[in-house]
CSV table of C-alpha atoms and ligand atoms in Angstrom, one decimal:
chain,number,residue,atom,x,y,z
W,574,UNK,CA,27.4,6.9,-14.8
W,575,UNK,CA,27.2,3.5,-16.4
W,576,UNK,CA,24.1,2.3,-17.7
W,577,UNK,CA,22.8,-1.6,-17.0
W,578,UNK,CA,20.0,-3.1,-18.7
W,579,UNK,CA,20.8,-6.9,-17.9
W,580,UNK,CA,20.2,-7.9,-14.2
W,581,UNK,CA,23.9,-10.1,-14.3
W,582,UNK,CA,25.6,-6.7,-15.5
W,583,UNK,CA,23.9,-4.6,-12.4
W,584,UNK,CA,24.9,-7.1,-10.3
W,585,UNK,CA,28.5,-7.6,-11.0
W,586,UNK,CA,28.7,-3.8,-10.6
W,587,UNK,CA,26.9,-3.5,-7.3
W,588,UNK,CA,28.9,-6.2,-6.0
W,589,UNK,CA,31.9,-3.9,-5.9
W,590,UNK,CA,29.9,-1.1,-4.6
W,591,UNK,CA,30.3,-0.9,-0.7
W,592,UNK,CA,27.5,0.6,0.7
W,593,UNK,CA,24.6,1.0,-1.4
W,594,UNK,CA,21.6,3.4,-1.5
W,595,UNK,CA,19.2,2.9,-3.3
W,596,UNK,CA,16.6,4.9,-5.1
W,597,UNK,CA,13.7,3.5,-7.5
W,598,UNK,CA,11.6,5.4,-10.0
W,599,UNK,CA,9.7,5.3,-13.1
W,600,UNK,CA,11.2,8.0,-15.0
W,601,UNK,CA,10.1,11.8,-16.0
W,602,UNK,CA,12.7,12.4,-13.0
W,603,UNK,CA,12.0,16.4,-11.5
W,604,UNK,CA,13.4,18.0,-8.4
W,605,UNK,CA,11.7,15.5,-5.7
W,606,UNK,CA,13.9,12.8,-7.4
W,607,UNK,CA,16.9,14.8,-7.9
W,608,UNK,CA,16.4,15.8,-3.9
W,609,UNK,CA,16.0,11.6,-3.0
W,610,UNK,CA,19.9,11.1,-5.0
W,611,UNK,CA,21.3,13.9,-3.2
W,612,UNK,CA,20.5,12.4,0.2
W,613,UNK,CA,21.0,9.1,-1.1
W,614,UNK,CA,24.7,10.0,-1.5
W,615,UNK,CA,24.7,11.2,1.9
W,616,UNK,CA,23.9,7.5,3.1
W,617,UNK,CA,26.0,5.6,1.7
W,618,UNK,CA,29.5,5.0,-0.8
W,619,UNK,CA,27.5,4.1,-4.0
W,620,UNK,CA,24.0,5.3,-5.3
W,621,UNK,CA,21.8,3.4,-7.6
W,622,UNK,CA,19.1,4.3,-9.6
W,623,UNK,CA,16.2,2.5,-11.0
W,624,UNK,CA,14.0,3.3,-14.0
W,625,UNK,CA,11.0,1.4,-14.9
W,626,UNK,CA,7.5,1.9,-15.5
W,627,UNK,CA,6.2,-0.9,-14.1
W,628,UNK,CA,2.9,-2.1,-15.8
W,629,UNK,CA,2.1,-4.2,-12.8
W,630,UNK,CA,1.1,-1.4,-10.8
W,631,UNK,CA,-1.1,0.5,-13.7
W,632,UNK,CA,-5.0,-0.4,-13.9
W,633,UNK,CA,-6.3,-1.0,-17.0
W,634,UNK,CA,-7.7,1.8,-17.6
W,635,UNK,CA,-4.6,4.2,-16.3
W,636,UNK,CA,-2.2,5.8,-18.1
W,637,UNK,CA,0.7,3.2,-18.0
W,638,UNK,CA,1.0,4.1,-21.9
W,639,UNK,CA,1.3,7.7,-22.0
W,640,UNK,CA,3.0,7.7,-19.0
W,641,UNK,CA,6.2,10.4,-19.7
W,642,UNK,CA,9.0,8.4,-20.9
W,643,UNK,CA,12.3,10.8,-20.8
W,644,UNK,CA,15.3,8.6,-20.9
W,645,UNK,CA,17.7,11.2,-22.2
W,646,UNK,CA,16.8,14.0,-20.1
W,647,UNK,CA,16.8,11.3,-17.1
W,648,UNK,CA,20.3,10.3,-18.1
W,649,UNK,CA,21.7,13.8,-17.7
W,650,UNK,CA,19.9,14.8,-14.4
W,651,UNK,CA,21.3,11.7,-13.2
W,652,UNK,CA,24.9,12.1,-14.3
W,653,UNK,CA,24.8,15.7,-13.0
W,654,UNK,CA,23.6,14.6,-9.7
W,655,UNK,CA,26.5,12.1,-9.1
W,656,UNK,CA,24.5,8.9,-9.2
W,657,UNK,CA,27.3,6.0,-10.1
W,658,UNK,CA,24.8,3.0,-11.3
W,659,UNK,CA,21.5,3.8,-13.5
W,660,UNK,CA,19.6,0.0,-13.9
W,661,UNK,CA,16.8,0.8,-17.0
W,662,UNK,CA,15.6,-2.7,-17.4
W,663,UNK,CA,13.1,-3.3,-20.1
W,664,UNK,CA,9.9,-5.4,-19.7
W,665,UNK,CA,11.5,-8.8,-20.9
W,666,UNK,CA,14.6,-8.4,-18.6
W,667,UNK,CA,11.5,-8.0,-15.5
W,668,UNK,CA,9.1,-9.7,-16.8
W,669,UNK,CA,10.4,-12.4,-18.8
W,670,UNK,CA,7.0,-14.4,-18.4
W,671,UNK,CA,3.8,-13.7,-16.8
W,672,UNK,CA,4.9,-12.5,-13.3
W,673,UNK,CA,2.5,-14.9,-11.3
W,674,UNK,CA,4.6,-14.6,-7.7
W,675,UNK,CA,3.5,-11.3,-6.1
W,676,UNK,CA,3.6,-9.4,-2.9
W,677,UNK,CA,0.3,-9.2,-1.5
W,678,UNK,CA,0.3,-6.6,1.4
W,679,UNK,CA,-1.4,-6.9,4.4
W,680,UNK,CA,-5.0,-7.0,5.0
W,681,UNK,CA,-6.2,-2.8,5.3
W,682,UNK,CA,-3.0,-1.7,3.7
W,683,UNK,CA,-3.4,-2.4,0.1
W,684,UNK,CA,-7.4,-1.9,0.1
W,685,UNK,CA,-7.8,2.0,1.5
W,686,UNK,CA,-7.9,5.0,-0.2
W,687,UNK,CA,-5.3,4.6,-3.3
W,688,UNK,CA,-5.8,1.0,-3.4
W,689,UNK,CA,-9.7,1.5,-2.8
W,690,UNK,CA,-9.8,3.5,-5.7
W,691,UNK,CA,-6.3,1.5,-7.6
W,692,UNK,CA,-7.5,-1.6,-6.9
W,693,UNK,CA,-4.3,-3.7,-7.3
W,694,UNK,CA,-1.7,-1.3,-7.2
W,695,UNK,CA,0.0,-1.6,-4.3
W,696,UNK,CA,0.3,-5.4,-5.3
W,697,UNK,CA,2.3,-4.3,-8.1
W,698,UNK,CA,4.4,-1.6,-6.2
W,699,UNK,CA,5.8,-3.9,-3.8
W,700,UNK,CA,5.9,-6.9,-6.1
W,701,UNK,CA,8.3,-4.7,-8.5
W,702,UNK,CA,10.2,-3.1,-5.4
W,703,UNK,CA,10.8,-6.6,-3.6
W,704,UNK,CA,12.3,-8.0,-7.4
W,705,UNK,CA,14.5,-4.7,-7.5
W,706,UNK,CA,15.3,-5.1,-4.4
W,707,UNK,CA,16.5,-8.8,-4.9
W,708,UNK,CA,18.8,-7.2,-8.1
W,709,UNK,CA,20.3,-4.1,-6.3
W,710,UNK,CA,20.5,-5.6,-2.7
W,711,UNK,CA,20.5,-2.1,-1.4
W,712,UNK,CA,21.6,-1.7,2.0
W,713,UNK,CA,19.1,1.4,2.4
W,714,UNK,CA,16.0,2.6,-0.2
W,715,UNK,CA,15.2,6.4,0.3
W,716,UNK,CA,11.1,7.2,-1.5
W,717,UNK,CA,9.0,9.8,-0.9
W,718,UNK,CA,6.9,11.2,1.6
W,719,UNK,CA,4.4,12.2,-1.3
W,720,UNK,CA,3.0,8.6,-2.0
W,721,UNK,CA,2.9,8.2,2.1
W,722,UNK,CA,0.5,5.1,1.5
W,723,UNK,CA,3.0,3.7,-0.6
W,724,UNK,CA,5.4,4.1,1.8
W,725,UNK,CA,3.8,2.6,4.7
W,726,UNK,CA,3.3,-0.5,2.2
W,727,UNK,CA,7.1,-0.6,1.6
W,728,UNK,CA,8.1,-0.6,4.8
W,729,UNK,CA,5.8,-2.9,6.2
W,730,UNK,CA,6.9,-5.3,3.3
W,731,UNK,CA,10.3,-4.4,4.4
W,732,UNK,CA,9.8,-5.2,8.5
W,733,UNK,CA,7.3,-8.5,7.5
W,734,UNK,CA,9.6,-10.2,5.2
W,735,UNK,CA,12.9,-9.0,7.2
W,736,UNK,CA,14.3,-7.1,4.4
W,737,UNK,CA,18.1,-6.6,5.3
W,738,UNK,CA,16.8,-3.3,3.6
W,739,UNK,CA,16.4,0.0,5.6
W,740,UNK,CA,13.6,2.0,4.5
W,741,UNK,CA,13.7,6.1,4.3
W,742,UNK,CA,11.5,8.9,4.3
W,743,UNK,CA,12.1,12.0,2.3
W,744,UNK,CA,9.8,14.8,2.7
W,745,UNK,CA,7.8,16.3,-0.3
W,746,UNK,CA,9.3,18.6,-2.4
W,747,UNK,CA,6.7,21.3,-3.5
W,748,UNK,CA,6.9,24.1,-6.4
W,749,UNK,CA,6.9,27.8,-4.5
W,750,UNK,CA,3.2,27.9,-4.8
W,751,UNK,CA,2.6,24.5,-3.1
W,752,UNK,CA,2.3,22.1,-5.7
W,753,UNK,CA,3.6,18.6,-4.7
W,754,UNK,CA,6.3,18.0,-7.7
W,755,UNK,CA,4.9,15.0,-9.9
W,756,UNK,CA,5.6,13.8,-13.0
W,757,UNK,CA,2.2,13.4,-13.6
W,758,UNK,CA,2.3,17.3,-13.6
W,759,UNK,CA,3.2,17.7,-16.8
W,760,UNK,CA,-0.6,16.7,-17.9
W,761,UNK,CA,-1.9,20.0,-16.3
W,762,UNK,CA,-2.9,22.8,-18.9
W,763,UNK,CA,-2.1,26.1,-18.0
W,764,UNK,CA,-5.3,26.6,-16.4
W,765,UNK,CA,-5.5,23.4,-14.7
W,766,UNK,CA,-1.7,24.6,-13.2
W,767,UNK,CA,-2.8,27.7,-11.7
W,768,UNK,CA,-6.0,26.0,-10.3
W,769,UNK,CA,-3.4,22.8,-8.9
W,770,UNK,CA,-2.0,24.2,-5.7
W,771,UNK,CA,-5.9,24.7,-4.4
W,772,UNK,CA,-5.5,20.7,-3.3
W,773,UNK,CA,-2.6,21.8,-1.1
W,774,UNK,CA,-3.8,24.4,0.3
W,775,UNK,CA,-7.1,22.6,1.3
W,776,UNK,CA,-4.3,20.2,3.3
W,777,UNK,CA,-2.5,22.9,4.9
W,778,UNK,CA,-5.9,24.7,5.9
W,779,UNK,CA,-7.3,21.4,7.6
W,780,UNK,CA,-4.2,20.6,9.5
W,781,UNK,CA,-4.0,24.2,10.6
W,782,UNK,CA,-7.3,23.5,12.4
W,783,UNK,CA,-6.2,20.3,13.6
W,784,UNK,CA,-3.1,21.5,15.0
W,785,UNK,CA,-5.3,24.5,16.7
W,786,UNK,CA,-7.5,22.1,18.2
W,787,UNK,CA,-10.2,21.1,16.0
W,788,UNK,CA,-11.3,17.5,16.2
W,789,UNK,CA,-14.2,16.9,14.0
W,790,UNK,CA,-12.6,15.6,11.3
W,791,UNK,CA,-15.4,15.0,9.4
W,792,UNK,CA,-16.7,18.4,9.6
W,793,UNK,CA,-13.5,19.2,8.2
W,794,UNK,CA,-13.2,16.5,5.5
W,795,UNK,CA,-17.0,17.4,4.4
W,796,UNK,CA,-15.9,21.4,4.1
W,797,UNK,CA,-12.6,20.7,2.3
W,798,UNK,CA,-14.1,18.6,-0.1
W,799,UNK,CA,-17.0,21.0,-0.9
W,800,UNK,CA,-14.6,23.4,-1.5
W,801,UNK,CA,-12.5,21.6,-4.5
W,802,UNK,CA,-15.7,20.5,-5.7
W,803,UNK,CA,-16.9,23.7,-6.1
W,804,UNK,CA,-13.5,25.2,-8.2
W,805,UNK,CA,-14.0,21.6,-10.6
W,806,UNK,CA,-12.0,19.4,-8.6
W,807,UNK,CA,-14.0,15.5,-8.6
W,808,UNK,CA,-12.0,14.4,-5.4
W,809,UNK,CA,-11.9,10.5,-4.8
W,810,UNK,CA,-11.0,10.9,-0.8
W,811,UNK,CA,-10.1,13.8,1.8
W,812,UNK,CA,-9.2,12.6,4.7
W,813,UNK,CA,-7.4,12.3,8.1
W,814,UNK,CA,-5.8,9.3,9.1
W,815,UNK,CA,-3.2,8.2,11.7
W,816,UNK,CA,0.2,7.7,10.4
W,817,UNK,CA,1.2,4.8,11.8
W,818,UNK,CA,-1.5,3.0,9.6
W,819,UNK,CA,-3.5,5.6,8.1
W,820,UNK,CA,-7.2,4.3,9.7
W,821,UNK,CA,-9.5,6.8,10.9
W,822,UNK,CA,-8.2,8.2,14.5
W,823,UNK,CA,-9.1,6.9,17.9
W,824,UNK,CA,-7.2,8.7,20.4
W,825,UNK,CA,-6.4,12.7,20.7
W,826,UNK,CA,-2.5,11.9,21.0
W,827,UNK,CA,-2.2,10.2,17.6
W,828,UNK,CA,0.1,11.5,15.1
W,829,UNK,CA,-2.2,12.4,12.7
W,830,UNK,CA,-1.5,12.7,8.4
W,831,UNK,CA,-4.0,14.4,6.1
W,832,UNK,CA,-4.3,12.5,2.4
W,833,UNK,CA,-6.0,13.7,-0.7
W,834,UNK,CA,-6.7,12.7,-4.1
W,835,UNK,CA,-8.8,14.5,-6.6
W,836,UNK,CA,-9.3,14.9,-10.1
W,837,UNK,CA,-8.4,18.1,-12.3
W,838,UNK,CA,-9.6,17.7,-15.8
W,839,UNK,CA,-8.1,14.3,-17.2
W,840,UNK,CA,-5.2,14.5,-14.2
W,841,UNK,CA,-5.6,12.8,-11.1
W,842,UNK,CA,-3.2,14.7,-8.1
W,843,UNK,CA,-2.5,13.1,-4.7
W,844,UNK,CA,-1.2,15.0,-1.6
W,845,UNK,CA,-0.6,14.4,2.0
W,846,UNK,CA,0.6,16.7,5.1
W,847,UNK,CA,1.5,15.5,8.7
W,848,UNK,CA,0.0,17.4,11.0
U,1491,PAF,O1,7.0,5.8,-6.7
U,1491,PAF,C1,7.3,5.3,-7.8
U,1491,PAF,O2,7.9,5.9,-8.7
U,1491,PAF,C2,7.0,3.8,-8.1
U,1491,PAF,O3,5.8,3.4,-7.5
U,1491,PAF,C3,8.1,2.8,-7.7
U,1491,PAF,C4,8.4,2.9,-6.2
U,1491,PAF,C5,9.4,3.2,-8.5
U,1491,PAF,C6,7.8,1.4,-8.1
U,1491,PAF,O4,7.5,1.3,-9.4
């Protein structure tokens, strides 16, 4: 695998590439990553990946500073995994000055429920996609179901600005007792890990009763919400959305997705099912 920290280097390489895929993350790389390489090689001649922690999408108060940093261990899963092209820009090769151009999504996109309670952080997710997009020139991007909001913002992006750039889905990949992997996992204290797969299962329960029938939501939202706050969960939104741009349903025949976020202790988990 070679390694490019200079944009001119990444590009020279990619240029002989053929068919590119694409994947983008900030690091701390576990199974779900490993699982978006694998199927990137599937799509396409050469895979790239990305790793940056991108400050731009990290509220003041978040944890862009502790946020896990494992470049060695990230350069062996990598390597074992096949990927050709790793591009692990630092902040002066991204952000040589003040980064005032940004991608502002669409009005109702950027402003619910992660970006409600993230204010400004899908600004910076697509702001830092659209510049690594403009390095790699992929020819497809595969990210995860698990930040579904993020993914809708992507690919709108992708369809509004007419990004030669197909956009893929990859579903969730969950530890055997239902945890959604995250990086952000590692913050979990032994207790706080045993408790962790309750915000899943609240999910699974709720779109069991959707998918049997049930249809008010709020009923349901109100219940599961009680729930986590009663085992010392302080959730910041339960709720079912439509997929296509996770608003509150209108019709019975709408594909349906249920999104949480909650916080355990100091970490803050997110989680989604479609139903
Ligand atoms: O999902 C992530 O890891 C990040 O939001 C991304 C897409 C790499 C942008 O920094």
């Amino acid at each position: 695998m070679r390694i490019h920290t200079a944009i001119a280097s990444l590009r020279a390489a990619r240029a002989r590439a053929g068919r590119v895929a694409f994947v983008p993350t900030m690091g701390n790389l576990h199974d779900g990553h490993i699982a978006l390489m694998r199927e990137a090689a599937r799509r396409a001649d050469t895979v790239i990946a990305s790793i940056f922690v991108n400050r731009l999408q990290f509220g003041p108060a978040e944890d862009f500073d502790k946020y896990p940093r494992t470049p060695e261990a990230d350069r062996e899963k990598l390597e074992a995994v096949g990927v050709a092209h790793l591009f692990a820009p630092d902040e002066t090769v991204m952000y040589p000055q003040a980064q005032g151009c940004r991608v502002v999504p669409g009005p109702g996109q950027a402003d619910i429920l992660e970006g409600a309670c993230r204010p400004g952080h899908f600004c910076g997710v697509a702001t830092v996609v659209l510049k690594l997009f403009n390095i790699v020139a992929p020819d497809v991007a595969l990210f995860g179901k698990k930040d579904y909001q993020q993914l809708m913002v992507l690919t709108n992006m992708a369809r509004e600005l007419a990004l030669p750039t197909e956009i893929v889905a990859q579903d969730t990949l969950r530890a055997a007792d239902g945890l959604a992997l995250s990086s952000r996992n590692r913050y979990l204290s032994p207790a706080e890990r045993a408790e962790a797969p309750r915000l899943y299962r609240q999910i699974a329960l709720v779109a069991e009763a959707v998918r049997g029938g049930a249809r008010d939501y709020a009923a349901l939202e109100a219940a599961a919400l009680e729930t986590l706050q009663g085992h010392g969960w302080q959730p910041d939104y339960f709720t079912v959305r439509r997929r296509a741009d996770l608003q509150a349903p209108q019709r019975p025949d709408e594909a349906l997705v249920i999104l949480a976020a909650a916080r355990l202790g100091a970490t803050r988990l997110i989680d989604n099912l479609e139903v």
